[in-house]
Amino acid sequence: MRTLTVDLGDRSYPIFIGYGIRQQKALFDDAIHGKQVMIVTNDTIAPLYLDAMVSMLSADYKVDTCVLPDGEVFKTLEIYGNILTALLEAKHNRTTTVIALGGGVVGDMAGFAAATYQRGVPFIQVPTTLLSQVDSSVGGKTGVNHPLGKNMIGAFYQPQAVIIDTETLLSLPQRELSAGMAEVIKYGLICDAPFFDWLEQEMPALMSLDNDKISDAIYQSCLAKAKVVAQDEREGGIRAILNLGHTFGHAIETEMGYGNWLHGEAVAAGSVLAIDLSWRMGNLTEQDVSRSVALFQAAKLPVLPPQTMTLESFVERMALDKKVLDGSLRLVLLASLGDAIVTSDFPMEDFNDSLSDALEASKQAHIV
Ligand SMILES: NC(=O)c1ccc[n+]([C@@H]2O[C@H](COP(=O)([O-])OP(=O)(O)OC[C@H]3O[C@@H](n4cnc5c(N)ncnc54)[C@H](O)[C@@H]3O)[C@@H](O)[C@H]2O)c1
Ligand SMILES: [Zn+2]
């Protein structure tokens, strides 16, 4: 088992990574302080992993469960309210512990319920998708969507512990594995050039879920995220580098309709756009660009935007993105491979050329 700590003073917490560790009761015992536990999961994950967790914890705790409908469309105030209702109906008090068993949707919603139930009760993340293991379970962003915007309601609220069981990845659909890999590659690009090199070597092993390799990749990713979060918990500055490819990506996600392009797929195509722009500005070599494209492709991710989009649709969507400050579009770009910067200082002509060329290449790729 690998262990690391997210260093946030008295809100610091451990991240455990290992095969089968969702069955190690001692990890839970250390993070649970009361006698009540509420496991929140969804109806896809429940048949796979819920019973075993309930039996394990029932030996020492009063365990209740709350099974949500699966899907980003259910990441709403209404379904979040159902978690609070379940807690109240089962008479959970302020010493209860909420356990989020699932991907980022379950983690964000259960975390927000924990942040707000009786003004805050402890919670534990047990992320079961690669994306949630390397990204959403670490760093304390919790919340739900509003019809007018994604993740528009929420709180910063850190868990007591993150328990990452790599065995759960065995049941994950390949497309979801790829989507999570986009965020893994992101860490190499923004802050860890040696990790990027290592990913180039190991991507085939990672895609076939070699356990040692995937545990290392998750460890390095969590380490990168934990370091950034420790410096800037509430995204006043450096934490924004974690959004490489995300402003372009959100434009793709919203334009195509949520769910048609997975978040990680949109981030991959969006990162390639940010990388191309960084190259046009003279920050990267052509080889840096081709290596990055090849790495996303090795993870079975798209590297071009949808051919149905236009320059105008990108600009319109990106102008609405919450990262736009004072009217100027701020982007995460690379100063070099392994070093990101956040800036609104880029030539508009290069920005337009990056998008136009990629959209043209996407059209060509569909004609062939
Ligand atoms: N809080 C943060 O910092 C943060 C960061 C990134 C993303 N997010 C949020 O995370 C969400 C996306 O998370 P996600 O990619 O994990 O999606 P998800 O939670 O929707 O999970 C993807 C799919 O995989 C299924 N699944 C989960 N684990 C499985 C397993 N082990 N085996 C089989 N199927 C499994 C889920 O039921 C779902 O159908 C978005 O809502 C996004 O806003 C939050
Ligand atoms: Zn992301």
Short mmCIF file of C-alpha atoms and ligand atoms in Angstrom, two decimals:
data_model
loop_
_atom_site.label_atom_id
_atom_site.label_comp_id
_atom_site.label_asym_id
_atom_site.label_seq_id
_atom_site.Cartn_x
_atom_site.Cartn_y
_atom_site.Cartn_z
CA MET A 1 0.00 0.00 0.00
CA ARG A 2 1.18 3.54 -0.80
CA THR A 3 0.32 6.45 1.51
CA LEU A 4 0.63 10.20 1.24
CA THR A 5 -0.73 13.21 3.10
CA VAL A 6 -2.59 16.28 1.93
CA ASP A 7 -0.95 18.95 4.04
CA LEU A 8 -3.55 21.47 5.20
CA GLY A 9 -2.65 22.09 8.85
CA ASP A 10 -5.33 20.78 11.19
CA ARG A 11 -7.38 19.68 8.16
CA SER A 12 -4.61 17.44 6.80
CA TYR A 13 -5.60 13.91 5.78
CA PRO A 14 -4.10 10.71 4.45
CA ILE A 15 -4.57 9.16 1.01
CA PHE A 16 -4.17 5.37 0.91
CA ILE A 17 -3.65 3.58 -2.42
CA GLY A 18 -3.67 -0.20 -2.77
CA TYR A 19 -5.28 -3.27 -4.28
CA GLY A 20 -8.29 -4.53 -2.29
CA ILE A 21 -7.90 -1.96 0.51
CA ARG A 22 -11.62 -1.14 0.61
CA GLN A 23 -11.74 -4.30 2.74
CA GLN A 24 -9.14 -3.08 5.26
CA LYS A 25 -11.38 -2.10 8.14
CA ALA A 26 -8.55 -0.51 10.14
CA LEU A 27 -8.24 2.28 7.56
CA PHE A 28 -11.89 3.15 8.14
CA ASP A 29 -11.67 2.78 11.93
CA ASP A 30 -8.97 5.45 12.06
CA ALA A 31 -11.15 7.92 10.18
CA ILE A 32 -14.52 7.17 11.85
CA HIS A 33 -14.96 8.71 15.29
CA GLY A 34 -18.61 8.08 16.14
CA LYS A 35 -20.83 4.99 15.97
CA GLN A 36 -22.95 5.90 12.94
CA VAL A 37 -22.01 5.58 9.27
CA MET A 38 -23.94 6.56 6.12
CA ILE A 39 -22.61 5.01 2.92
CA VAL A 40 -23.63 7.01 -0.16
CA THR A 41 -23.31 5.28 -3.52
CA ASN A 42 -25.25 4.85 -6.77
CA ASP A 43 -27.29 2.07 -8.38
CA THR A 44 -24.44 0.97 -10.67
CA ILE A 45 -21.84 0.66 -7.91
CA ALA A 46 -24.13 -0.70 -5.20
CA PRO A 47 -24.49 -4.20 -6.72
CA LEU A 48 -20.70 -4.40 -7.12
CA TYR A 49 -19.29 -3.10 -3.86
CA LEU A 50 -21.92 -2.04 -1.33
CA ASP A 51 -22.80 -5.29 0.46
CA ALA A 52 -19.21 -6.13 1.33
CA MET A 53 -18.65 -2.68 2.79
CA VAL A 54 -21.85 -2.82 4.83
CA SER A 55 -20.94 -6.24 6.27
CA MET A 56 -17.42 -5.15 7.12
CA LEU A 57 -18.49 -1.99 8.96
CA SER A 58 -21.63 -3.43 10.60
CA ALA A 59 -19.43 -5.30 13.06
CA ASP A 60 -18.69 -2.02 14.87
CA TYR A 61 -21.03 0.66 13.56
CA LYS A 62 -24.67 1.35 12.86
CA VAL A 63 -24.53 1.40 9.07
CA ASP A 64 -27.15 2.99 6.80
CA THR A 65 -27.02 3.36 3.05
CA CYS A 66 -28.24 5.85 0.48
CA VAL A 67 -28.27 4.66 -3.13
CA LEU A 68 -28.57 7.46 -5.70
CA PRO A 69 -29.57 7.15 -9.36
CA ASP A 70 -26.45 7.01 -11.55
CA GLY A 71 -25.51 9.95 -13.73
CA GLU A 72 -24.33 13.55 -13.98
CA VAL A 73 -27.97 14.58 -14.66
CA PHE A 74 -28.77 13.55 -11.09
CA LYS A 75 -26.07 15.75 -9.58
CA THR A 76 -28.77 18.15 -8.44
CA LEU A 77 -30.02 19.95 -5.34
CA GLU A 78 -32.99 17.57 -5.30
CA ILE A 79 -30.91 14.38 -5.16
CA TYR A 80 -28.51 16.02 -2.71
CA GLY A 81 -31.59 16.70 -0.59
CA ASN A 82 -32.32 12.96 -0.65
CA ILE A 83 -29.01 12.30 1.11
CA LEU A 84 -29.93 14.77 3.86
CA THR A 85 -33.36 13.14 4.17
CA ALA A 86 -31.76 9.69 4.49
CA LEU A 87 -29.50 11.01 7.26
CA LEU A 88 -32.43 12.57 9.12
CA GLU A 89 -34.74 9.59 8.71
CA ALA A 90 -32.10 7.23 10.10
CA LYS A 91 -31.53 9.71 12.98
CA HIS A 92 -27.87 10.43 12.31
CA ASN A 93 -26.35 12.92 14.71
CA ARG A 94 -23.30 15.17 14.49
CA THR A 95 -20.93 12.31 15.16
CA THR A 96 -21.96 10.38 12.06
CA THR A 97 -19.50 9.73 9.24
CA VAL A 98 -20.50 9.89 5.57
CA ILE A 99 -18.70 7.51 3.23
CA ALA A 100 -18.74 8.33 -0.50
CA LEU A 101 -18.43 5.07 -2.46
CA GLY A 102 -18.31 5.87 -6.17
CA GLY A 103 -17.01 8.18 -8.87
CA GLY A 104 -16.79 11.96 -8.90
CA VAL A 105 -20.53 12.49 -9.01
CA VAL A 106 -21.15 10.49 -5.81
CA GLY A 107 -18.04 12.02 -4.18
CA ASP A 108 -19.03 15.62 -4.94
CA MET A 109 -22.62 15.10 -3.76
CA ALA A 110 -21.88 13.06 -0.64
CA GLY A 111 -19.11 15.52 0.24
CA PHE A 112 -21.50 18.46 -0.06
CA ALA A 113 -24.08 16.62 2.06
CA ALA A 114 -21.37 15.98 4.69
CA ALA A 115 -20.30 19.65 4.53
CA THR A 116 -23.81 20.86 5.24
CA TYR A 117 -25.55 18.18 7.34
CA GLN A 118 -25.86 19.73 10.80
CA ARG A 119 -23.23 22.27 9.68
CA GLY A 120 -20.69 19.61 8.83
CA VAL A 121 -19.97 15.97 9.68
CA PRO A 122 -16.85 13.95 8.83
CA PHE A 123 -16.61 12.10 5.56
CA ILE A 124 -14.42 9.54 3.83
CA GLN A 125 -13.85 9.26 0.10
CA VAL A 126 -13.70 5.79 -1.47
CA PRO A 127 -13.33 6.76 -5.15
CA THR A 128 -14.03 4.03 -7.69
CA THR A 129 -13.25 5.68 -11.06
CA LEU A 130 -9.76 6.59 -12.21
CA LEU A 131 -10.88 10.22 -12.55
CA SER A 132 -12.12 10.37 -8.97
CA GLN A 133 -9.00 8.54 -7.69
CA VAL A 134 -6.58 11.02 -9.25
CA ASP A 135 -8.62 14.18 -9.13
CA SER A 136 -12.05 14.76 -7.60
CA SER A 137 -11.60 12.87 -4.30
CA VAL A 138 -8.55 14.99 -3.41
CA GLY A 139 -8.71 18.68 -2.65
CA GLY A 140 -12.07 19.23 -1.00
CA LYS A 141 -14.22 20.65 -3.78
CA THR A 142 -17.78 19.40 -3.23
CA GLY A 143 -21.09 20.39 -4.76
CA VAL A 144 -23.90 19.93 -7.25
CA ASN A 145 -24.98 21.39 -10.59
CA HIS A 146 -27.62 24.08 -11.15
CA PRO A 147 -29.68 24.15 -14.36
CA LEU A 148 -27.82 27.38 -15.21
CA GLY A 149 -24.32 26.04 -14.59
CA LYS A 150 -22.18 23.04 -13.67
CA ASN A 151 -20.84 22.84 -10.09
CA MET A 152 -22.41 26.21 -9.31
CA ILE A 153 -23.46 25.26 -5.76
CA GLY A 154 -20.99 23.79 -3.32
CA ALA A 155 -18.41 24.10 -0.58
CA PHE A 156 -14.74 23.51 0.05
CA TYR A 157 -14.81 20.64 2.54
CA GLN A 158 -11.95 18.24 3.10
CA PRO A 159 -12.45 14.52 3.87
CA GLN A 160 -10.95 12.65 6.84
CA ALA A 161 -9.28 10.18 4.51
CA VAL A 162 -9.22 9.04 0.90
CA ILE A 163 -9.14 5.25 0.45
CA ILE A 164 -8.25 4.36 -3.14
CA ASP A 165 -8.80 0.71 -4.00
CA THR A 166 -7.25 -0.01 -7.40
CA GLU A 167 -9.19 -3.29 -7.59
CA THR A 168 -12.36 -1.30 -8.28
CA LEU A 169 -10.87 -0.20 -11.62
CA LEU A 170 -11.31 -3.75 -12.92
CA SER A 171 -15.05 -3.22 -13.34
CA LEU A 172 -14.72 0.25 -14.87
CA PRO A 173 -15.64 0.59 -18.59
CA GLN A 174 -12.57 1.29 -20.77
CA ARG A 175 -13.95 4.63 -21.93
CA GLU A 176 -14.11 5.81 -18.30
CA LEU A 177 -10.56 4.57 -17.72
CA SER A 178 -9.36 6.64 -20.68
CA ALA A 179 -11.24 9.68 -19.43
CA GLY A 180 -9.44 9.44 -16.09
CA MET A 181 -6.13 9.00 -17.88
CA ALA A 182 -6.55 12.47 -19.41
CA GLU A 183 -6.20 13.96 -15.92
CA VAL A 184 -3.19 11.72 -15.17
CA ILE A 185 -1.44 12.99 -18.32
CA LYS A 186 -2.41 16.53 -17.28
CA TYR A 187 -0.23 16.30 -14.16
CA GLY A 188 2.79 15.36 -16.28
CA LEU A 189 2.14 18.26 -18.61
CA ILE A 190 1.59 20.95 -15.97
CA CYS A 191 4.15 20.13 -13.30
CA ASP A 192 6.10 16.92 -13.70
CA ALA A 193 8.21 16.35 -16.83
CA PRO A 194 9.81 13.09 -15.55
CA PHE A 195 6.30 11.72 -14.90
CA PHE A 196 5.36 12.63 -18.48
CA ASP A 197 8.40 10.63 -19.75
CA TRP A 198 7.41 7.70 -17.52
CA LEU A 199 3.81 7.79 -18.82
CA GLU A 200 5.10 7.55 -22.40
CA GLN A 201 6.92 4.34 -21.45
CA GLU A 202 4.17 2.82 -19.38
CA MET A 203 0.89 3.78 -21.08
CA PRO A 204 0.27 0.28 -22.52
CA ALA A 205 0.77 -1.28 -19.06
CA LEU A 206 -1.46 1.37 -17.48
CA MET A 207 -4.24 0.81 -20.00
CA SER A 208 -4.13 -2.91 -19.23
CA LEU A 209 -4.30 -2.09 -15.50
CA ASP A 210 -0.95 -3.47 -14.41
CA ASN A 211 -1.50 -3.01 -10.67
CA ASP A 212 1.95 -1.75 -9.65
CA LYS A 213 2.07 0.70 -12.53
CA ILE A 214 -1.46 2.02 -12.06
CA SER A 215 -0.83 2.46 -8.32
CA ASP A 216 2.32 4.45 -9.13
CA ALA A 217 0.43 6.62 -11.61
CA ILE A 218 -2.32 7.31 -9.07
CA TYR A 219 0.28 8.05 -6.38
CA GLN A 220 2.16 10.56 -8.56
CA SER A 221 -1.11 12.19 -9.63
CA CYS A 222 -2.39 12.55 -6.05
CA LEU A 223 1.02 13.86 -4.98
CA ALA A 224 0.89 16.53 -7.69
CA LYS A 225 -2.66 17.51 -6.79
CA ALA A 226 -1.96 17.46 -3.04
CA LYS A 227 1.03 19.79 -3.52
CA VAL A 228 -0.97 22.29 -5.52
CA VAL A 229 -3.93 22.15 -3.10
CA ALA A 230 -1.63 22.60 -0.09
CA GLN A 231 -0.37 25.85 -1.65
CA ASP A 232 -3.73 27.20 -2.74
CA GLU A 233 -6.71 25.39 -1.24
CA ARG A 234 -9.37 27.82 -2.51
CA GLU A 235 -8.01 28.47 -5.99
CA GLY A 236 -6.89 32.05 -5.51
CA GLY A 237 -3.89 31.41 -7.74
CA ILE A 238 -1.77 28.37 -8.57
CA ARG A 239 -4.58 25.82 -8.18
CA ALA A 240 -5.91 27.13 -11.51
CA ILE A 241 -3.10 25.26 -13.36
CA LEU A 242 -5.12 22.09 -12.70
CA ASN A 243 -7.50 23.42 -15.34
CA LEU A 244 -5.19 22.80 -18.30
CA GLY A 245 -7.40 22.08 -21.30
CA HIS A 246 -10.54 22.66 -19.22
CA THR A 247 -11.69 25.99 -20.67
CA PHE A 248 -11.54 24.54 -24.19
CA GLY A 249 -12.91 21.27 -22.79
CA HIS A 250 -15.93 22.84 -21.08
CA ALA A 251 -16.82 24.50 -24.38
CA ILE A 252 -16.83 21.04 -25.99
CA GLU A 253 -18.77 19.43 -23.14
CA THR A 254 -21.53 22.02 -23.11
CA GLU A 255 -21.74 22.41 -26.88
CA MET A 256 -22.01 18.65 -27.41
CA GLY A 257 -24.35 18.13 -24.44
CA TYR A 258 -23.11 16.59 -21.20
CA GLY A 259 -22.49 12.87 -21.45
CA ASN A 260 -21.86 12.75 -25.20
CA TRP A 261 -18.26 13.70 -24.68
CA LEU A 262 -16.96 12.54 -21.30
CA HIS A 263 -15.20 15.23 -19.25
CA GLY A 264 -11.80 13.56 -19.68
CA GLU A 265 -12.28 13.24 -23.44
CA ALA A 266 -13.05 16.94 -23.70
CA VAL A 267 -10.05 17.74 -21.49
CA ALA A 268 -7.77 15.70 -23.78
CA ALA A 269 -8.88 17.53 -26.94
CA GLY A 270 -8.82 20.81 -25.00
CA SER A 271 -5.29 20.17 -23.70
CA VAL A 272 -4.06 19.56 -27.23
CA LEU A 273 -5.48 22.98 -28.19
CA ALA A 274 -3.70 24.64 -25.26
CA ILE A 275 -0.49 22.82 -26.18
CA ASP A 276 -0.78 23.88 -29.82
CA LEU A 277 -1.26 27.50 -28.75
CA SER A 278 1.75 27.25 -26.41
CA TRP A 279 3.79 25.95 -29.37
CA ARG A 280 2.66 28.85 -31.60
CA MET A 281 3.83 31.23 -28.88
CA GLY A 282 7.28 29.64 -29.00
CA ASN A 283 7.08 27.86 -25.63
CA LEU A 284 7.18 24.29 -26.94
CA THR A 285 8.97 22.43 -29.73
CA GLU A 286 7.16 20.54 -32.47
CA GLN A 287 8.40 17.37 -30.83
CA ASP A 288 6.78 18.36 -27.51
CA VAL A 289 3.50 18.73 -29.37
CA SER A 290 3.73 15.41 -31.21
CA ARG A 291 4.76 13.57 -28.03
CA SER A 292 1.76 14.99 -26.18
CA VAL A 293 -0.64 14.08 -28.96
CA ALA A 294 0.80 10.55 -29.13
CA LEU A 295 0.41 10.11 -25.36
CA PHE A 296 -3.28 11.07 -25.40
CA GLN A 297 -3.77 8.74 -28.36
CA ALA A 298 -2.05 5.89 -26.53
CA ALA A 299 -4.66 6.39 -23.81
CA LYS A 300 -7.38 6.08 -26.48
CA LEU A 301 -8.41 9.71 -26.12
CA PRO A 302 -9.54 12.19 -28.79
CA VAL A 303 -6.97 14.82 -29.78
CA LEU A 304 -9.16 16.93 -32.07
CA PRO A 305 -12.30 18.91 -31.26
CA PRO A 306 -15.69 17.71 -32.56
CA GLN A 307 -15.96 18.42 -36.27
CA THR A 308 -19.41 19.91 -35.77
CA MET A 309 -18.02 22.82 -33.73
CA THR A 310 -16.90 26.18 -35.13
CA LEU A 311 -14.49 28.90 -34.06
CA GLU A 312 -17.50 31.03 -33.11
CA SER A 313 -19.08 28.34 -30.94
CA PHE A 314 -15.78 27.93 -29.06
CA VAL A 315 -15.33 31.64 -28.50
CA GLU A 316 -18.91 32.06 -27.33
CA ARG A 317 -18.76 29.15 -24.89
CA MET A 318 -15.33 30.07 -23.59
CA ALA A 319 -16.39 33.66 -22.92
CA LEU A 320 -19.04 32.25 -20.57
CA ASP A 321 -16.55 30.11 -18.65
CA LYS A 322 -16.15 30.94 -14.99
CA LYS A 323 -12.39 31.36 -15.47
CA VAL A 324 -12.97 34.57 -17.41
CA LEU A 325 -11.88 37.39 -15.09
CA ASP A 326 -12.71 41.04 -15.79
CA GLY A 327 -13.78 40.20 -19.33
CA SER A 328 -10.40 38.80 -20.40
CA LEU A 329 -10.08 35.12 -21.22
CA ARG A 330 -7.53 33.43 -18.96
CA LEU A 331 -6.01 30.19 -20.17
CA VAL A 332 -3.69 27.61 -18.71
CA LEU A 333 -0.79 27.31 -21.16
CA LEU A 334 2.57 25.59 -20.99
CA ALA A 335 5.79 27.56 -20.50
CA SER A 336 7.57 24.29 -21.26
CA LEU A 337 6.70 20.60 -21.09
CA GLY A 338 6.07 20.04 -17.35
CA ASP A 339 5.51 23.70 -16.45
CA ALA A 340 2.15 25.49 -16.68
CA ILE A 341 1.26 29.17 -16.49
CA VAL A 342 -2.11 30.90 -16.17
CA THR A 343 -2.34 33.93 -18.42
CA SER A 344 -4.62 36.16 -20.43
CA ASP A 345 -1.58 37.36 -22.36
CA PHE A 346 -1.58 35.40 -25.62
CA PRO A 347 -1.86 36.62 -29.24
CA MET A 348 -5.46 36.40 -30.37
CA GLU A 349 -4.23 35.49 -33.84
CA ASP A 350 -2.45 32.39 -32.50
CA PHE A 351 -5.55 31.45 -30.50
CA ASN A 352 -7.71 31.69 -33.62
CA ASP A 353 -5.17 29.76 -35.71
CA SER A 354 -4.98 26.93 -33.17
CA LEU A 355 -8.74 26.51 -33.19
CA SER A 356 -9.21 26.94 -36.96
CA ASP A 357 -6.46 24.45 -37.82
CA ALA A 358 -7.75 21.88 -35.32
CA LEU A 359 -11.33 22.23 -36.55
CA GLU A 360 -10.17 21.86 -40.15
CA ALA A 361 -8.10 18.77 -39.23
CA SER A 362 -11.15 17.34 -37.47
CA LYS A 363 -13.29 17.82 -40.59
CA GLN A 364 -10.62 16.20 -42.77
CA ALA A 365 -10.34 13.26 -40.38
CA HIS A 366 -14.06 12.65 -40.73
CA ILE A 367 -13.99 12.82 -44.52
CA VAL A 368 -11.22 10.24 -44.85
N1 LIG B 1 -14.39 17.84 -6.83
C1 LIG B 1 -13.47 17.97 -7.76
O1 LIG B 1 -12.40 18.53 -7.54
C2 LIG B 1 -13.76 17.42 -9.11
C3 LIG B 1 -12.71 17.29 -10.04
C4 LIG B 1 -13.00 16.69 -11.26
C5 LIG B 1 -14.28 16.26 -11.53
N2 LIG B 1 -15.27 16.43 -10.61
C6 LIG B 1 -16.62 15.94 -10.88
O2 LIG B 1 -16.57 14.55 -10.99
C7 LIG B 1 -17.63 14.12 -11.83
C8 LIG B 1 -17.10 13.11 -12.81
O3 LIG B 1 -16.59 12.01 -12.10
P1 LIG B 1 -16.38 10.58 -12.77
O4 LIG B 1 -15.64 10.75 -14.03
O5 LIG B 1 -15.87 9.69 -11.72
O6 LIG B 1 -17.87 10.21 -13.23
P2 LIG B 1 -19.05 9.37 -12.53
O7 LIG B 1 -19.04 9.53 -11.08
O8 LIG B 1 -20.29 9.73 -13.27
O9 LIG B 1 -18.65 7.86 -12.89
C9 LIG B 1 -18.61 7.47 -14.23
C10 LIG B 1 -19.46 6.20 -14.46
O10 LIG B 1 -18.76 5.06 -13.96
C11 LIG B 1 -19.59 4.33 -13.05
N3 LIG B 1 -18.67 3.71 -12.10
C12 LIG B 1 -18.01 4.29 -11.09
N4 LIG B 1 -17.16 3.43 -10.53
C13 LIG B 1 -17.28 2.27 -11.19
C14 LIG B 1 -16.65 1.01 -11.07
N5 LIG B 1 -15.64 0.82 -10.20
N6 LIG B 1 -17.03 0.03 -11.90
C15 LIG B 1 -17.99 0.25 -12.84
N7 LIG B 1 -18.61 1.42 -13.01
C16 LIG B 1 -18.26 2.42 -12.18
C17 LIG B 1 -20.50 5.37 -12.49
O11 LIG B 1 -21.65 4.78 -11.94
C18 LIG B 1 -20.78 6.21 -13.73
O12 LIG B 1 -21.75 5.59 -14.53
C19 LIG B 1 -18.22 15.36 -12.47
O13 LIG B 1 -19.45 15.64 -11.85
C20 LIG B 1 -17.20 16.43 -12.16
O14 LIG B 1 -17.79 17.70 -12.02
C21 LIG B 1 -15.02 16.99 -9.43
ZN ZN B 2 -11.02 17.76 -14.99
#
